[in-house]
Coordinates of C-alpha atoms in Angstrom, one line a residue:
M1 CA 0.0 0.0 0.0
A2 CA 1.2 3.5 -0.8
E3 CA 2.4 5.6 2.1
V4 CA -0.2 7.8 3.7
K5 CA 0.7 11.0 5.7
L6 CA -1.5 13.6 7.3
Y7 CA -0.3 17.1 8.0
G8 CA -2.5 18.6 10.7
C9 CA -2.8 20.6 13.9
W10 CA -4.2 19.4 17.1
P11 CA -6.9 22.1 17.7
S12 CA -8.1 22.0 14.1
P13 CA -11.6 20.4 13.5
F14 CA -10.6 20.1 9.9
S15 CA -7.7 17.8 10.8
H16 CA -10.0 15.8 13.1
R17 CA -12.4 15.2 10.2
I18 CA -9.7 13.4 8.3
I19 CA -8.5 11.4 11.3
W20 CA -12.0 10.1 11.9
A21 CA -12.4 9.1 8.3
L22 CA -9.1 7.3 8.1
K23 CA -9.8 5.5 11.3
L24 CA -13.2 4.4 10.1
K25 CA -11.7 3.1 6.9
G26 CA -8.9 1.3 8.7
V27 CA -6.2 3.2 6.8
E28 CA -2.8 3.3 8.5
Y29 CA -1.2 6.7 8.3
E30 CA 1.6 8.9 9.7
Y31 CA 0.4 12.0 11.4
I32 CA 2.7 15.1 11.3
E33 CA 1.8 17.9 13.7
E34 CA 2.3 21.3 12.2
D35 CA 3.2 24.5 14.0
L36 CA 1.1 27.0 12.1
S37 CA 3.2 29.9 13.4
N38 CA 6.3 28.3 11.8
K39 CA 5.0 26.2 8.9
S40 CA 7.3 23.4 7.7
E41 CA 8.8 23.3 4.2
S42 CA 6.9 20.1 3.6
L43 CA 3.5 21.8 4.2
L44 CA 4.4 24.8 2.0
K45 CA 5.5 22.3 -0.7
Y46 CA 2.5 20.1 -0.5
N47 CA -0.1 23.0 -0.2
P48 CA 1.5 26.0 -2.1
V49 CA -1.9 27.5 -2.9
Y50 CA -3.4 27.9 0.6
K51 CA -0.5 27.0 2.8
K52 CA -2.9 25.5 5.3
I53 CA -3.7 22.2 7.0
P54 CA -4.9 19.6 6.6
V55 CA -3.0 18.0 3.8
L56 CA -3.2 14.3 3.0
V57 CA -0.2 12.9 1.1
H58 CA -0.9 9.5 -0.5
G59 CA 1.9 7.9 -2.4
G60 CA 3.7 11.3 -2.6
K61 CA 0.7 13.0 -4.1
P62 CA -0.9 15.8 -1.9
I63 CA -4.6 16.5 -1.5
A64 CA -5.7 19.7 0.4
E65 CA -9.0 21.0 1.8
S66 CA -10.7 18.8 4.3
L67 CA -14.0 18.1 2.3
V68 CA -12.0 17.3 -0.8
I69 CA -9.8 15.0 1.2
L70 CA -12.8 13.2 2.6
E71 CA -14.2 12.6 -0.9
Y72 CA -10.7 11.3 -1.9
I73 CA -10.7 8.9 1.1
E74 CA -14.1 7.6 0.3
E75 CA -13.2 6.9 -3.4
T76 CA -9.8 5.5 -2.7
W77 CA -10.8 3.2 0.2
P78 CA -14.4 2.2 -0.6
E79 CA -14.7 -0.4 2.2
N80 CA -16.8 0.8 5.1
P81 CA -18.6 3.4 2.9
L82 CA -19.2 6.8 4.3
L83 CA -21.6 7.9 1.6
P84 CA -24.9 6.1 0.6
K85 CA -24.9 3.8 -2.4
D86 CA -28.1 5.2 -3.8
P87 CA -27.2 8.1 -6.2
Y88 CA -30.0 10.3 -4.9
E89 CA -29.2 9.7 -1.3
R90 CA -25.5 10.4 -2.1
A91 CA -26.5 13.6 -3.7
M92 CA -28.5 14.6 -0.7
A93 CA -25.6 13.9 1.6
R94 CA -23.4 16.2 -0.5
F95 CA -26.2 18.8 -0.5
W96 CA -26.1 19.0 3.3
I97 CA -22.3 19.0 3.4
Q98 CA -22.4 22.0 1.0
Y99 CA -25.1 23.7 3.1
G100 CA -22.6 23.8 6.0
V101 CA -20.0 25.3 3.7
I102 CA -22.3 28.0 2.5
K103 CA -23.6 28.9 6.0
G104 CA -20.1 28.7 7.5
A105 CA -19.8 32.5 7.5
S106 CA -22.1 32.5 10.5
F107 CA -19.6 30.5 12.5
R108 CA -16.9 33.0 11.7
E109 CA -19.1 35.9 12.6
F110 CA -19.9 34.2 15.9
Y111 CA -16.2 33.6 16.6
H112 CA -15.2 37.2 15.8
G113 CA -18.3 39.0 17.1
S114 CA -19.1 40.9 20.3
G115 CA -22.1 42.8 21.5
E116 CA -24.8 43.3 18.9
E117 CA -22.7 41.5 16.2
L118 CA -22.4 38.4 18.4
E119 CA -26.1 38.5 19.2
K120 CA -27.0 38.7 15.5
A121 CA -24.5 35.9 14.6
A122 CA -26.0 33.7 17.3
K123 CA -29.5 34.3 16.0
E124 CA -28.5 33.5 12.4
L125 CA -26.6 30.4 13.5
A126 CA -29.7 29.1 15.4
E127 CA -31.9 29.7 12.4
W128 CA -29.8 27.7 10.0
L129 CA -29.1 25.0 12.5
K130 CA -32.9 24.6 12.9
I131 CA -33.2 24.0 9.2
L132 CA -30.3 21.5 9.4
E133 CA -32.1 19.7 12.3
E134 CA -35.6 19.6 10.7
Q135 CA -34.7 18.9 7.0
G136 CA -31.3 17.4 7.2
L137 CA -31.2 15.2 10.3
G138 CA -34.9 14.7 10.8
D139 CA -35.7 11.8 13.2
K140 CA -32.5 9.9 12.5
K141 CA -29.9 9.2 15.2
F142 CA -27.1 10.3 12.8
F143 CA -27.2 11.9 9.4
G144 CA -26.2 8.5 8.1
G145 CA -29.0 6.7 10.0
E146 CA -27.8 4.3 12.6
S147 CA -24.1 5.0 11.8
I148 CA -22.2 8.1 10.8
N149 CA -21.4 9.2 7.3
L150 CA -19.5 12.1 5.7
V151 CA -22.3 14.5 6.7
D152 CA -21.9 13.7 10.4
I153 CA -18.1 14.0 10.0
S154 CA -18.5 17.4 8.3
Y155 CA -20.6 18.8 11.2
G156 CA -18.6 17.1 13.9
V157 CA -17.3 20.4 15.0
L158 CA -20.7 21.1 16.6
G159 CA -20.1 18.3 19.2
Y160 CA -17.0 19.6 20.9
W161 CA -15.2 22.6 19.3
F162 CA -18.4 24.7 19.1
A163 CA -19.3 23.8 22.6
A164 CA -16.0 25.3 23.8
L165 CA -16.5 28.4 21.7
E166 CA -20.0 28.8 23.2
E167 CA -18.6 28.7 26.7
A168 CA -15.8 31.1 25.8
K169 CA -18.3 33.5 24.3
G170 CA -20.8 33.1 27.1
V171 CA -23.6 32.5 24.5
K172 CA -25.4 29.2 24.0
V173 CA -26.9 28.3 20.6
L174 CA -27.0 24.5 20.4
E175 CA -29.5 24.1 23.3
P176 CA -31.7 21.1 24.0
A177 CA -34.7 23.4 24.5
T178 CA -34.5 24.9 21.0
L179 CA -32.5 22.3 19.0
P180 CA -33.4 19.0 20.8
R181 CA -32.6 16.6 18.0
L182 CA -29.4 18.3 16.9
H183 CA -28.3 18.6 20.5
A184 CA -28.9 14.8 21.0
W185 CA -27.0 14.1 17.8
A186 CA -24.0 16.1 18.9
K187 CA -23.9 14.2 22.2
N188 CA -24.2 10.9 20.5
F189 CA -21.5 11.8 18.0
V190 CA -18.8 12.7 20.5
E191 CA -19.5 9.6 22.4
L192 CA -18.5 7.4 19.5
P193 CA -15.1 5.8 20.3
V194 CA -13.6 6.8 16.9
V195 CA -14.5 10.5 17.8
K196 CA -14.0 10.5 21.5
E197 CA -10.5 9.0 21.2
N198 CA -9.4 11.4 18.6
I199 CA -10.4 14.9 19.8
P200 CA -8.6 17.1 22.4
A201 CA -9.8 17.1 26.0
Y202 CA -12.5 19.6 26.5
D203 CA -10.5 21.7 29.0
K204 CA -7.6 21.9 26.6
M205 CA -9.9 22.9 23.8
L206 CA -11.5 25.6 25.9
A207 CA -8.2 27.0 26.9
Y208 CA -7.1 27.1 23.3
V209 CA -10.3 28.8 22.1
T210 CA -10.2 31.3 25.0
G211 CA -6.6 32.1 24.3
S212 CA -7.1 32.5 20.5
M213 CA -10.0 34.9 21.2
K214 CA -7.8 36.9 23.5
R215 CA -5.1 37.2 20.9
L216 CA -7.7 38.2 18.3
A217 CA -8.9 41.0 20.6
E218 CA -5.4 42.3 21.2
N219 CA -4.6 42.5 17.4

């Protein structure tokens, strides 16, 4: 088998996505932790366009951008499929993944916002998450049904990273009273061994998020 390497960074939910997928597929890989304040020559060589993590290198060939990498993993290692076989269901899975990409600006506004801007961002987030809950998740345990798929993986950030951000901001969005099914989904997701064993401890994540927000405010 061709050598597989993953360049990532421990706090990055985009790196975690790739780790979960590789673990679920049973793919052996070498993980290289990047210092984003002092990026390695290898990272700059393998991702000269964005110069960001994650980057998957398979047989010497680099693939960048987490959702692109996930599709590559699914196509390269088809065992333990993470997308439905039915073409329509597969298209719908990709639709909901793309929905998160399009609406992702609300996350950034929530992260950067304060005062009225933060309040507005929280409201927008709650509105689009409600649509995700009602029309994307529905009554299912996971977006993939009884097991997770690429949609679950793409929204995995909600289960742990976003919870730390909510605490750091002092604003709750993903609440059981307003988003009961999505809240339950998030709890179920982070309890999966493949997820639980491959995310940072909550206290460590919270300290990182709080520190990054403080640095942001100082700049």
